[in-house]
PDB file of C-alpha atoms in Angstrom:
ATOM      1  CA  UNK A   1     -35.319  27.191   6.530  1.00 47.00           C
ATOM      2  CA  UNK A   2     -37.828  28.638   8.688  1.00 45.00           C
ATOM      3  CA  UNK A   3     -37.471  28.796  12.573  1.00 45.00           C
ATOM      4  CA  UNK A   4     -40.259  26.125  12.932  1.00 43.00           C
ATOM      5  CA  UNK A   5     -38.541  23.814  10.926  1.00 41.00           C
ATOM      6  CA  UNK A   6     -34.725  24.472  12.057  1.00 43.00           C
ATOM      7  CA  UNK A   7     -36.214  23.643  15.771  1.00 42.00           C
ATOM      8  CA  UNK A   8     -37.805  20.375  14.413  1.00 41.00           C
ATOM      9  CA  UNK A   9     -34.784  19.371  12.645  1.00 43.00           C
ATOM     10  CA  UNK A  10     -32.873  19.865  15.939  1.00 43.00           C
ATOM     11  CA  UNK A  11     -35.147  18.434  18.228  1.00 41.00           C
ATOM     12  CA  UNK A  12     -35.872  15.333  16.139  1.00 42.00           C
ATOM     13  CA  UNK A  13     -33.583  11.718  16.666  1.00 45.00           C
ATOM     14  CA  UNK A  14     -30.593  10.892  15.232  1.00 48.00           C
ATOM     15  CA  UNK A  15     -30.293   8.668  12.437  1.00 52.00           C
ATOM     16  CA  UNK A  16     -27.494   5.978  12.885  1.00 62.00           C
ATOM     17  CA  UNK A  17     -26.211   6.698   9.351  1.00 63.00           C
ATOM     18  CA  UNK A  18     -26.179  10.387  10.287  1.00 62.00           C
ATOM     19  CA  UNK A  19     -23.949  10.277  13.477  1.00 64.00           C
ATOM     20  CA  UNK A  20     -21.594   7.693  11.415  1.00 68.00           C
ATOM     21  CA  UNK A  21     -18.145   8.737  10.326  1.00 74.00           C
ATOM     22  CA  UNK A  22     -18.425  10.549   6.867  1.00 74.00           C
ATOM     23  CA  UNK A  23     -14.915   9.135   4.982  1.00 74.00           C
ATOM     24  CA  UNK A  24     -16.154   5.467   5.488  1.00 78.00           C
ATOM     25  CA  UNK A  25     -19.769   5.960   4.329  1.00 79.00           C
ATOM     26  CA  UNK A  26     -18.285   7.822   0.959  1.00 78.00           C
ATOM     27  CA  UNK A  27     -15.729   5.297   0.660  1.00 78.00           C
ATOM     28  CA  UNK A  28     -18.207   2.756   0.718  1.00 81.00           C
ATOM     29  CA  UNK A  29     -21.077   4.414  -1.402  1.00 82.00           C
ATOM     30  CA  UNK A  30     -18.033   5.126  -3.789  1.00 78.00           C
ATOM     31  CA  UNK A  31     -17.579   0.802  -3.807  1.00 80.00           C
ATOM     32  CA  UNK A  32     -21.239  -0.189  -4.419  1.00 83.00           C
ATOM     33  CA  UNK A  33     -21.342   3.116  -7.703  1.00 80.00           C
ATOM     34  CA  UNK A  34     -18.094   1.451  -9.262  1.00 81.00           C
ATOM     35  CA  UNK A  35     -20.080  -2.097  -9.914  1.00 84.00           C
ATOM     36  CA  UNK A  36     -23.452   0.068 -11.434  1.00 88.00           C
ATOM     37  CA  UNK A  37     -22.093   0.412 -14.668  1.00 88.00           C
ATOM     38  CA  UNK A  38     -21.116  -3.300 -15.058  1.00 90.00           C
ATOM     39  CA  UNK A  39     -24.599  -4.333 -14.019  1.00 92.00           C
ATOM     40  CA  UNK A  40     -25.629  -1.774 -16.895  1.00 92.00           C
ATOM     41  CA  UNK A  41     -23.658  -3.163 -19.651  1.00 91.00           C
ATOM     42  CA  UNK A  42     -24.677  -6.945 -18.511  1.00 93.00           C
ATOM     43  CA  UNK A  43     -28.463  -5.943 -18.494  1.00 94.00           C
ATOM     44  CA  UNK A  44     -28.074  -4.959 -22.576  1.00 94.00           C
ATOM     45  CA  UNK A  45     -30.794  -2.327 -22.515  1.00 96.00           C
ATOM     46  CA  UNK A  46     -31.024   1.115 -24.022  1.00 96.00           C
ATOM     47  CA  UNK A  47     -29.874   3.971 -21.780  1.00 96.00           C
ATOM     48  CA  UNK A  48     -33.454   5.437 -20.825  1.00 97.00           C
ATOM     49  CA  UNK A  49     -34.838   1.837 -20.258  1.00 97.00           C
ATOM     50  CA  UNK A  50     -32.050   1.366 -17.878  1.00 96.00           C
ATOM     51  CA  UNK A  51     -32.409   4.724 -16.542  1.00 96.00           C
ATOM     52  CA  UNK A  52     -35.957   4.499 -15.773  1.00 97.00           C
ATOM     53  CA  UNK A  53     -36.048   1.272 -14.821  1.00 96.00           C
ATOM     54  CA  UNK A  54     -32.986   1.444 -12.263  1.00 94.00           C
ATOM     55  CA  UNK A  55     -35.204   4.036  -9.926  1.00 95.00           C
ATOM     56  CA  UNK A  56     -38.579   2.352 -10.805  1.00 96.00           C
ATOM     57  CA  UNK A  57     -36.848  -0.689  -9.123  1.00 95.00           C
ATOM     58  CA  UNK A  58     -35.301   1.037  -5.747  1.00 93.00           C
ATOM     59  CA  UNK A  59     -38.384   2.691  -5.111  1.00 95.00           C
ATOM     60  CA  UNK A  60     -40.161  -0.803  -4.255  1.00 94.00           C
ATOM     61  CA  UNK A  61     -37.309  -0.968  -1.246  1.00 91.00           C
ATOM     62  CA  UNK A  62     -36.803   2.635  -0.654  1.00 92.00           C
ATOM     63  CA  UNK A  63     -40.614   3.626  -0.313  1.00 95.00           C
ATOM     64  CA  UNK A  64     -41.834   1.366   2.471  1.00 94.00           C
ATOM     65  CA  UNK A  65     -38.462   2.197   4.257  1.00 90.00           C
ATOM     66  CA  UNK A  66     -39.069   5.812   3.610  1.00 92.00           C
ATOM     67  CA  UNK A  67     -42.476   5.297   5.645  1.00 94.00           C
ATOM     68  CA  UNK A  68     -41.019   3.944   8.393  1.00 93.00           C
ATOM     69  CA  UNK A  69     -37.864   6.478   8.818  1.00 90.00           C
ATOM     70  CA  UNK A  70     -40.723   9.057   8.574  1.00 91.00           C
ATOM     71  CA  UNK A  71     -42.841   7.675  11.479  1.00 93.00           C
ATOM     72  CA  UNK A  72     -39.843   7.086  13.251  1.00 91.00           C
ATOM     73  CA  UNK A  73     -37.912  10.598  12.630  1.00 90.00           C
ATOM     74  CA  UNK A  74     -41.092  12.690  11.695  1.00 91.00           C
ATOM     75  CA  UNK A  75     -41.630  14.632   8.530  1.00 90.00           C
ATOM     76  CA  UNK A  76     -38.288  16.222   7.016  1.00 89.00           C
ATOM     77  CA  UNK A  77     -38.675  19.982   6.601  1.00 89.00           C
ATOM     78  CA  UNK A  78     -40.035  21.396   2.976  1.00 89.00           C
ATOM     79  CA  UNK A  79     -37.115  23.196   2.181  1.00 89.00           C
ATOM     80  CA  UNK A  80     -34.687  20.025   2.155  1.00 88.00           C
ATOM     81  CA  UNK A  81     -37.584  18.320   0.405  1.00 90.00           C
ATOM     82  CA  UNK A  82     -37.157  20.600  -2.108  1.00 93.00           C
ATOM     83  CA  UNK A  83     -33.219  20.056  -2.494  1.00 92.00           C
ATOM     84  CA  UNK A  84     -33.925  16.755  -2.990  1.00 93.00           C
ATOM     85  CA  UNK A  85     -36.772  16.932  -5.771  1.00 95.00           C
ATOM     86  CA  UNK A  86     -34.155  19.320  -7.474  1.00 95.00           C
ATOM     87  CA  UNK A  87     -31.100  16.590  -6.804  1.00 94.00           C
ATOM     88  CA  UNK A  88     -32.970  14.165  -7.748  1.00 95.00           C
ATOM     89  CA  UNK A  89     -34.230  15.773 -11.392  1.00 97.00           C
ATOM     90  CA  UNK A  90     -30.216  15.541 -12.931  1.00 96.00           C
ATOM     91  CA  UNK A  91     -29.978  12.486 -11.054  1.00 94.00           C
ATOM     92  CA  UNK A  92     -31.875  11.305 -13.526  1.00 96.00           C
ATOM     93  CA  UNK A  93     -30.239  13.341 -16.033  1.00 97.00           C
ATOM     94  CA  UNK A  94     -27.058  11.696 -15.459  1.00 95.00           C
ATOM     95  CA  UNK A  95     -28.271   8.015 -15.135  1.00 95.00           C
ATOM     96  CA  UNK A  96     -29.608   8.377 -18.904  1.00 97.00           C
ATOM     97  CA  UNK A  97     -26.827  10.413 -20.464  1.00 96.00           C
ATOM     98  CA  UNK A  98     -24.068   7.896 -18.182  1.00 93.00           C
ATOM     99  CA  UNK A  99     -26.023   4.578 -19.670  1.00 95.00           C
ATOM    100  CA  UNK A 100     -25.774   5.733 -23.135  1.00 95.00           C
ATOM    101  CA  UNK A 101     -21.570   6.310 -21.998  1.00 93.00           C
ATOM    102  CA  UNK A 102     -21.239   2.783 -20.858  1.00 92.00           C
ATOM    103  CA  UNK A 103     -22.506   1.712 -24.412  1.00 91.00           C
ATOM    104  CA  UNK A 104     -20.691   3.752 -26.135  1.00 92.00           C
ATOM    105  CA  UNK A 105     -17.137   3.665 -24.310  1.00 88.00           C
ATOM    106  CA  UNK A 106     -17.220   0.840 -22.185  1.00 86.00           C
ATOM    107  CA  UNK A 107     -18.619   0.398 -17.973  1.00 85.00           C
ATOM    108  CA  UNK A 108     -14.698   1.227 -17.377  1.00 80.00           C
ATOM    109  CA  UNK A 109     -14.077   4.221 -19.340  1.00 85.00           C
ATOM    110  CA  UNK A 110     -18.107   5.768 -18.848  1.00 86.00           C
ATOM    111  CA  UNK A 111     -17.082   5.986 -14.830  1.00 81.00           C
ATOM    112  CA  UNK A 112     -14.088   7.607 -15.747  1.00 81.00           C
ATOM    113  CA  UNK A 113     -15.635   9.845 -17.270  1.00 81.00           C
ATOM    114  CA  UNK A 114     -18.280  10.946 -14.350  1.00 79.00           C
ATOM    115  CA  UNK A 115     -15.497  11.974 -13.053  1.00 75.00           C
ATOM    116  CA  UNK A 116     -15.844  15.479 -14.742  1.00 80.00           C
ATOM    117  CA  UNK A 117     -17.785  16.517 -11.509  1.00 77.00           C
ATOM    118  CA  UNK A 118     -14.928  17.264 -10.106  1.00 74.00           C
ATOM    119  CA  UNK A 119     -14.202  20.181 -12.269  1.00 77.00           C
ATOM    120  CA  UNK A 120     -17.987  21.301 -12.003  1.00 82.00           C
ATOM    121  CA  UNK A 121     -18.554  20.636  -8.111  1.00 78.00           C
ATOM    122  CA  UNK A 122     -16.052  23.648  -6.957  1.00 80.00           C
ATOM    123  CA  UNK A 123     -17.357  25.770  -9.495  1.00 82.00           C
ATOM    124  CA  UNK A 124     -20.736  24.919  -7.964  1.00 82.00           C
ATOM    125  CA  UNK A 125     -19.944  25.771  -4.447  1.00 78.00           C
ATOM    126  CA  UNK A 126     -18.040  28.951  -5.853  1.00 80.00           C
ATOM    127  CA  UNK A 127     -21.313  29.972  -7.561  1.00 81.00           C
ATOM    128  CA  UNK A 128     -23.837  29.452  -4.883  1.00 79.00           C
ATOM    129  CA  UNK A 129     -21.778  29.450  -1.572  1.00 77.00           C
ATOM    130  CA  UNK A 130     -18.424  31.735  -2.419  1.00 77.00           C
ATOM    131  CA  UNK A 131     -16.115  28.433  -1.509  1.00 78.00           C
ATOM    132  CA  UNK A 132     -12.914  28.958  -3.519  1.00 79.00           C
ATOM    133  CA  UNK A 133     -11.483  25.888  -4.596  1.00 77.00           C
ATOM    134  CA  UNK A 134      -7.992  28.044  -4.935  1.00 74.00           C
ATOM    135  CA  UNK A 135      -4.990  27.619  -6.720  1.00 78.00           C
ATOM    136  CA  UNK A 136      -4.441  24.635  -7.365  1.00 79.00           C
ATOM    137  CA  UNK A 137      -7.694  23.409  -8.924  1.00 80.00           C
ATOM    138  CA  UNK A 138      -7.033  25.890 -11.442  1.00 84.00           C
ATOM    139  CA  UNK A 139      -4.232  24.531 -12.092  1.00 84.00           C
ATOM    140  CA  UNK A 140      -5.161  20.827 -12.030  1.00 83.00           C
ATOM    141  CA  UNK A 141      -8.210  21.623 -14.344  1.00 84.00           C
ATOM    142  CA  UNK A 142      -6.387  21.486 -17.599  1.00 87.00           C
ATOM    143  CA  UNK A 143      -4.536  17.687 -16.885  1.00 86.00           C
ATOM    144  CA  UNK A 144      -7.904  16.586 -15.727  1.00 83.00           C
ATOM    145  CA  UNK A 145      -9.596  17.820 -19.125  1.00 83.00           C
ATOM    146  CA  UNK A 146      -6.642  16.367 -21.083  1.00 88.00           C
ATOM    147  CA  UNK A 147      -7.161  13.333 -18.792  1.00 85.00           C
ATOM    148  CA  UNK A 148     -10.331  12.845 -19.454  1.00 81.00           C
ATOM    149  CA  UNK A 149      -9.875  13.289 -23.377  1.00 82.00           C
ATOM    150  CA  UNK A 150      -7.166  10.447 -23.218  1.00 85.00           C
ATOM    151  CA  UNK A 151      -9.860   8.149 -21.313  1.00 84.00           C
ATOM    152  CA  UNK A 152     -12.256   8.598 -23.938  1.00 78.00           C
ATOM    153  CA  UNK A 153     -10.245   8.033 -26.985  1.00 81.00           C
ATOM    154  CA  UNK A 154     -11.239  11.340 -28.304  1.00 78.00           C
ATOM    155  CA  UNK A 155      -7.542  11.360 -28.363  1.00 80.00           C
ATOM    156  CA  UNK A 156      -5.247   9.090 -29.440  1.00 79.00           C
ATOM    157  CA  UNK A 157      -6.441   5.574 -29.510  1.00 80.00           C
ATOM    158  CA  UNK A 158      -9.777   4.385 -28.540  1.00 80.00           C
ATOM    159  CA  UNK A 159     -10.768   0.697 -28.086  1.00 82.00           C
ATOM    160  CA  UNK A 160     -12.114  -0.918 -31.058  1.00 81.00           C
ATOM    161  CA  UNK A 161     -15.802  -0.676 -31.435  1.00 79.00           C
ATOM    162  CA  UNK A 162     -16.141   2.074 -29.573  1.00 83.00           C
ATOM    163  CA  UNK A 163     -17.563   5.497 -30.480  1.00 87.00           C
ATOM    164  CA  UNK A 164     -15.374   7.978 -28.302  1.00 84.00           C
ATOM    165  CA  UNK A 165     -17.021  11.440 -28.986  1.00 85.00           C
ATOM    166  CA  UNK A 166     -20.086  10.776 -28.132  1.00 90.00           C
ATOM    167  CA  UNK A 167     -18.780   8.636 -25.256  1.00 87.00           C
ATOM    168  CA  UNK A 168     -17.175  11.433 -24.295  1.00 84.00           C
ATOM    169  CA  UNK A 169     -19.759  13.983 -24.913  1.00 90.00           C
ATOM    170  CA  UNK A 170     -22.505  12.274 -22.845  1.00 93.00           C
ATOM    171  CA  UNK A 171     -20.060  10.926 -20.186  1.00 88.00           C
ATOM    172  CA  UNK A 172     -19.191  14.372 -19.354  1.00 87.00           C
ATOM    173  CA  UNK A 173     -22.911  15.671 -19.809  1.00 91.00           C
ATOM    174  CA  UNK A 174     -23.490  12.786 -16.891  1.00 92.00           C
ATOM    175  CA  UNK A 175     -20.617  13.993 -14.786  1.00 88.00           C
ATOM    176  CA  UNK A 176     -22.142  17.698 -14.610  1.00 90.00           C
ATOM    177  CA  UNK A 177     -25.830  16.293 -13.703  1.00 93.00           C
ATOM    178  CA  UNK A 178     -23.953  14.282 -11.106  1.00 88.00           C
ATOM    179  CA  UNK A 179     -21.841  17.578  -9.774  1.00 87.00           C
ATOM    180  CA  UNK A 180     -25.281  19.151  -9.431  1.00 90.00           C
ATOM    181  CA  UNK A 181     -26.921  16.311  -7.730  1.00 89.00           C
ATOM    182  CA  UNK A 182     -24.096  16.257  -5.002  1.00 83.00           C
ATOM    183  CA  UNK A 183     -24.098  19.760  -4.488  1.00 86.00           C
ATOM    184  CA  UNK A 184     -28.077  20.226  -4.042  1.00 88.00           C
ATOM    185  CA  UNK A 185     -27.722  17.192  -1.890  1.00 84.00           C
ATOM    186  CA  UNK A 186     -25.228  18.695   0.221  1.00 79.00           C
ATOM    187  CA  UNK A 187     -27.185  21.902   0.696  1.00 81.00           C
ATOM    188  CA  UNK A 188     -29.995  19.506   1.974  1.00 75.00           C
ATOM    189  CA  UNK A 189     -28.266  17.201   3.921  1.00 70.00           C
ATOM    190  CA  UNK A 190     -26.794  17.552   7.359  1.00 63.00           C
ATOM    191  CA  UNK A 191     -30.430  15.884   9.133  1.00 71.00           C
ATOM    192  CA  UNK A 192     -31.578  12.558  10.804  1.00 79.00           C
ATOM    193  CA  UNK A 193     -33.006  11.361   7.639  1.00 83.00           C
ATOM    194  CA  UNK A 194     -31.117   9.445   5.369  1.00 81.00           C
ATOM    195  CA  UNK A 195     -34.182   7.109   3.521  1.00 86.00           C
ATOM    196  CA  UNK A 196     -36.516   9.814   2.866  1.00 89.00           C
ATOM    197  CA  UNK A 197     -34.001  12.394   0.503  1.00 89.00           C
ATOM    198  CA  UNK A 198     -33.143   9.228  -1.414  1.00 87.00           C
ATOM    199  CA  UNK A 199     -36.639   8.273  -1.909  1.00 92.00           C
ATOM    200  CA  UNK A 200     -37.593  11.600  -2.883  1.00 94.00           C
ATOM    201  CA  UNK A 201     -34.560  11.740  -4.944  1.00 94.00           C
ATOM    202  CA  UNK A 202     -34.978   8.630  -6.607  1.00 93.00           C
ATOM    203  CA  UNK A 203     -38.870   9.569  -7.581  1.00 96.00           C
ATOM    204  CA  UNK A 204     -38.012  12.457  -9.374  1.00 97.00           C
ATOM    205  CA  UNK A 205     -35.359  11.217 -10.805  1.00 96.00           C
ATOM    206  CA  UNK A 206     -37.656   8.294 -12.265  1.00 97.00           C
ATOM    207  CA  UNK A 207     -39.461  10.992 -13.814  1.00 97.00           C
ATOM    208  CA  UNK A 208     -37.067  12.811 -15.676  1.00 97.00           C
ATOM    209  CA  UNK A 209     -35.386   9.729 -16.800  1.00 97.00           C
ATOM    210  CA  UNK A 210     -39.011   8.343 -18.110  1.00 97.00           C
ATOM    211  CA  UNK A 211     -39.644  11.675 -20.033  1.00 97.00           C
ATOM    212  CA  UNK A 212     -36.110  11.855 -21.218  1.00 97.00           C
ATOM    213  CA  UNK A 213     -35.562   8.348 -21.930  1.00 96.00           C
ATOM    214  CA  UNK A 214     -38.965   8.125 -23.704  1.00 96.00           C
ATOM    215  CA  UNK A 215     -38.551  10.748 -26.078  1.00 97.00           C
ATOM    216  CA  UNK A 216     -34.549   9.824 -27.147  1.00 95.00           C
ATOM    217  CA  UNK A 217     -34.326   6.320 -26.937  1.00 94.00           C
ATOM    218  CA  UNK A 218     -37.632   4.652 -25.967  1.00 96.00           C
ATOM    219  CA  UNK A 219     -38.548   2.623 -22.962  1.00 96.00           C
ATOM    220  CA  UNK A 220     -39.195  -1.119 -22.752  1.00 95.00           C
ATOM    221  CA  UNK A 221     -40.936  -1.852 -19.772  1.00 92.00           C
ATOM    222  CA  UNK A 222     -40.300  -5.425 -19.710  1.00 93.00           C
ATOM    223  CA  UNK A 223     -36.980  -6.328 -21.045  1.00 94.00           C
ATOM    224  CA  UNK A 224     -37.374 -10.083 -19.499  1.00 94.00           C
ATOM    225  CA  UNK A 225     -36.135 -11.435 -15.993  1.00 95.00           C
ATOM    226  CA  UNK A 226     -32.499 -11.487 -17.169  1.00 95.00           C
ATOM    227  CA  UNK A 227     -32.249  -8.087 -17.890  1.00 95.00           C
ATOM    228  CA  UNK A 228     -34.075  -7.127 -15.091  1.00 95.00           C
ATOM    229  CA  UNK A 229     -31.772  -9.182 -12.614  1.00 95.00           C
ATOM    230  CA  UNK A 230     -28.818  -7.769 -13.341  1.00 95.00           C
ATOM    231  CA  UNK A 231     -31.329  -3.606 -13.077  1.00 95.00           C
ATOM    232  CA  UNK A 232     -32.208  -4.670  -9.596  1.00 94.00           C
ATOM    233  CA  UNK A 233     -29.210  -5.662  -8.549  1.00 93.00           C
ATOM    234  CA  UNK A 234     -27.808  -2.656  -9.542  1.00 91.00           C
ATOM    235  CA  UNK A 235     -30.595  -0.458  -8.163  1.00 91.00           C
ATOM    236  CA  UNK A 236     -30.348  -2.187  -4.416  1.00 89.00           C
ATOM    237  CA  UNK A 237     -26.386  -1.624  -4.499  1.00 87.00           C
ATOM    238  CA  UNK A 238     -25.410   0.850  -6.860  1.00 83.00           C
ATOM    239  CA  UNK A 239     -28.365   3.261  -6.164  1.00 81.00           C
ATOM    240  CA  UNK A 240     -30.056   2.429  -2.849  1.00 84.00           C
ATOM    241  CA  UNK A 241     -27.272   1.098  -0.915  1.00 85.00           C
ATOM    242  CA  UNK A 242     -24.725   3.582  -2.398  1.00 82.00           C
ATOM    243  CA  UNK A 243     -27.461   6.983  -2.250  1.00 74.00           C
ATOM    244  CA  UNK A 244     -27.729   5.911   1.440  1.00 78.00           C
ATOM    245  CA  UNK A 245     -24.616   6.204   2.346  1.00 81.00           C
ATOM    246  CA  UNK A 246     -23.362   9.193  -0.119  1.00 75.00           C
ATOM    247  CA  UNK A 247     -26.077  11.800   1.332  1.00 70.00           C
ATOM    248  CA  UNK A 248     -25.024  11.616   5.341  1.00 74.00           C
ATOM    249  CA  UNK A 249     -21.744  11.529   4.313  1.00 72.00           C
ATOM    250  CA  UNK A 250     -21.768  14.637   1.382  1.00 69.00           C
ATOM    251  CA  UNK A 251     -23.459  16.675   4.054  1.00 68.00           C
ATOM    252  CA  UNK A 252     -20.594  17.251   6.517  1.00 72.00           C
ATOM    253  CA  UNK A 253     -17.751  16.550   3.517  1.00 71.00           C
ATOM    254  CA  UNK A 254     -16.334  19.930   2.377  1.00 69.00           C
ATOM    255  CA  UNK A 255     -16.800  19.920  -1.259  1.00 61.00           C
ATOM    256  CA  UNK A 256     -13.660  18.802  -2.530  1.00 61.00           C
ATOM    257  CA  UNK A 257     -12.864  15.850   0.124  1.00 66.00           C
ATOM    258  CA  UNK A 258     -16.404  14.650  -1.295  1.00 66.00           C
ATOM    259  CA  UNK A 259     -15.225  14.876  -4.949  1.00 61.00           C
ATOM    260  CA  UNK A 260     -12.104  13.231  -3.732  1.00 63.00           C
ATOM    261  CA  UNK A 261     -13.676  10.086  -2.127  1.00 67.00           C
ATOM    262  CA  UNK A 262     -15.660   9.281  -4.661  1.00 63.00           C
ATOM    263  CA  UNK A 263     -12.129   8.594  -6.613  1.00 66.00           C
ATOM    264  CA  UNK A 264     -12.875   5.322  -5.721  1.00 71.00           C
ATOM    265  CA  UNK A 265     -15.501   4.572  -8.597  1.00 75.00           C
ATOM    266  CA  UNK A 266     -13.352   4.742 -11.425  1.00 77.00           C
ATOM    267  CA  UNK A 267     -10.094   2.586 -10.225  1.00 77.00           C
ATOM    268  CA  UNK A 268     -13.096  -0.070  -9.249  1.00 80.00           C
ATOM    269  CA  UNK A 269     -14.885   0.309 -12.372  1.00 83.00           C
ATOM    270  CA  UNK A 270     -11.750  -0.169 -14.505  1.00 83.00           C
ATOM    271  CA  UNK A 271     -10.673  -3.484 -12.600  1.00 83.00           C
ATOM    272  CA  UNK A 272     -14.353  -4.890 -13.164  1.00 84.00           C
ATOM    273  CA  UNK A 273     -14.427  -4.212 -16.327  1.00 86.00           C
ATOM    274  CA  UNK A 274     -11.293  -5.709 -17.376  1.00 85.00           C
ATOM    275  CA  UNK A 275     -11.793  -8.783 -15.582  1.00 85.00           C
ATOM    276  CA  UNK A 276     -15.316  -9.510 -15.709  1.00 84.00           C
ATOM    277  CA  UNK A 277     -16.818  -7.755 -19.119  1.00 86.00           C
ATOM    278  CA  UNK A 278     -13.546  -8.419 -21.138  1.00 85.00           C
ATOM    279  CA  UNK A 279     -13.310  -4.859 -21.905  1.00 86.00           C
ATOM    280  CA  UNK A 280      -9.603  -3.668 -22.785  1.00 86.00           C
ATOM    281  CA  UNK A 281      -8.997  -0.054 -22.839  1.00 86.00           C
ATOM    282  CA  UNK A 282      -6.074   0.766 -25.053  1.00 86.00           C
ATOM    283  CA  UNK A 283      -2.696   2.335 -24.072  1.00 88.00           C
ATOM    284  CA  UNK A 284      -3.630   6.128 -24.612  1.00 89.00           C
ATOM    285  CA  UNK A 285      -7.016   5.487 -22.521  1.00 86.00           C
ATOM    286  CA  UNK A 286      -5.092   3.582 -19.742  1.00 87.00           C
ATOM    287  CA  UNK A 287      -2.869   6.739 -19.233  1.00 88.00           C
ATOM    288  CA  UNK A 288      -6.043   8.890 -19.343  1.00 85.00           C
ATOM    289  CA  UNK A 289      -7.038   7.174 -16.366  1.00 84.00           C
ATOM    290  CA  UNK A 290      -4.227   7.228 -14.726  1.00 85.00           C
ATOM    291  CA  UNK A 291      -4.286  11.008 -15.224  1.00 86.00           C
ATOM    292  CA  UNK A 292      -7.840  11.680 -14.151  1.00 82.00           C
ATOM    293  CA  UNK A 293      -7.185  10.040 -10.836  1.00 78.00           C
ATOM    294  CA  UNK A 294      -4.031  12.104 -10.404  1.00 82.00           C
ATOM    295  CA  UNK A 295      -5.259  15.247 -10.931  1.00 80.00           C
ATOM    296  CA  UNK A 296      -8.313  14.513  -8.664  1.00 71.00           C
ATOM    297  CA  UNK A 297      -5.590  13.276  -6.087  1.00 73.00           C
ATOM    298  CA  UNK A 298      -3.848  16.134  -6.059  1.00 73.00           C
ATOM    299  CA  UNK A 299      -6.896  18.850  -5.854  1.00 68.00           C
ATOM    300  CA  UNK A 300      -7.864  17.315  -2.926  1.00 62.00           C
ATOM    301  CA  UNK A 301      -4.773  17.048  -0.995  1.00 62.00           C
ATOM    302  CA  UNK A 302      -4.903  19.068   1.920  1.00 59.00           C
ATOM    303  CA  UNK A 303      -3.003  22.168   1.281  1.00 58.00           C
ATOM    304  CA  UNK A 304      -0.039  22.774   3.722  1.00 51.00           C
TER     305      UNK A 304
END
């Protein structure tokens, strides 16, 4: 960041998101993600129609919004632009590969899975900033792996109809993207604007989910107004809502207490799920849960 634009960035007002305690906000955020892959499943499209169509949608709110934060705040500075074009590129990665997860293994089971960031977001910040996640994420790794394999039902029993390795294959390819979208949004965050990196975000991640989504599974712009209900509802909550909240929040998080927080999603995902899609995870896949959320507990307790 140039001198210009650190002064501009310190000069400019205060968002009210941005001065707001960080644990609630990801708590939160983590609340409105865990209902996303619900709305998914309920919608019935392909993974890149859903993909693209889930940031086409939150742009109509975000953009206008954007405009105003901007004339209101002032221009955010190029380099954290360029965090978020960057975030936002395996955001929409991971919205493709994690729609083609909730297909394949179920809303409860595909959020789960996104939990693999965890294992990838340390390594991250190890890679780029020298934060060592120490011992005991090296030691957690392995259970949340295993975890994650019971989840699935690449291991033992997977619920019927179901196809569990490439469930597991694209849920984890999701959870990466994600671990890279939270960490580039981190390095970006910390300003007074909280609309703007979303919208940015959210554009580029409309792109790569049109060009990716295009050329695996096609895109139908105009599934009918059931379909795309249940897509905006999902893109106010689960993306605009939820990306609102989750970017203040990330930015003054250290990185595992962010991983941590979002623990939320999958316990909420699996509830909804069960009670409102019918779906009904076997034994094997409940204790892969039940794993996952342990091990993800216990890397981010504070160590004493």
């Amino acid at each position: 960041m140039t001198g210009t634009e650190e002064r501009a960035q310190q000069a400019a007002p205060r968002g009210r998101l941005a001065d707001a305690a960080p644990v609630p906000l990801a708590v939160a955020a983590s609340a409105c993600i865990s209902a996303s892959a619900m709305f998914v499943k309920l919608s019935g499209v392909n993974a890149g129609t859903a993909a693209f169509l889930r940031c086409a949608l939150a742009l109509v709110a975000l953009v206008p919004l954007a405009l105003l934060e901007r004339r209101r705040l002032g221009p955010r500075p190029v380099r954290a632009q360029r965090f978020d074009l960057l975030a936002g590129a395996l955001l929409g990665v991971d919205f493709v590969f994690w729609a083609q997860s909730i297909h394949d293994v179920g809303s409860s089971i595909a959020t789960v899975l996104l939990n693999i960031q965890i294992a990838v977001f340390p390594l991250l910040a190890l890679a780029v900033t020298r934060t060592r996640p120490g011992a005991r994420y090296w030691r957690t790794l392995p259970v949340l792996l295993f975890g994650v394999a019971l989840a699935s039902g690449a291991i033992g029993h997977p619920e019927p109809g179901s196809s569990p390795v490439s469930g597991v294959l694209y849920g984890a390819g999701a959870g990466v993207a994600f671990a890279g979208y939270l960490f580039l949004t981190r390095l970006g965050g910390g300003g007074a604007h909280t609309l703007h990196p979303v919208c940015v975000s959210t554009l580029a991640a409309g792109v790569t989910s049109g060009v990716l989504g295009a050329l695996w599974t096609g895109i139908d712009p105009a599934p009918g107004w059931g379909p795309l209900g249940w897509l905006t509802v999902m893109s106010l909550f689960g993306q605009v809502l939820a990306l609102v909240l989750m970017g203040p929040a990330l930015a003054r998080l250290a990185p595992v207490t962010s991983a941590a927080l979002l623990l939320l999603q999958p316990v909420l995902a699996l509830v909804l799920g069960v009670v409102f899609l019918g779906e009904r995870p076997t034994a094997t896949q409940f204790a892969g849960c039940v794993l996952v959320v342990l091990a993800v507990w216990h890397t981010s307790r504070p160590a004493h």
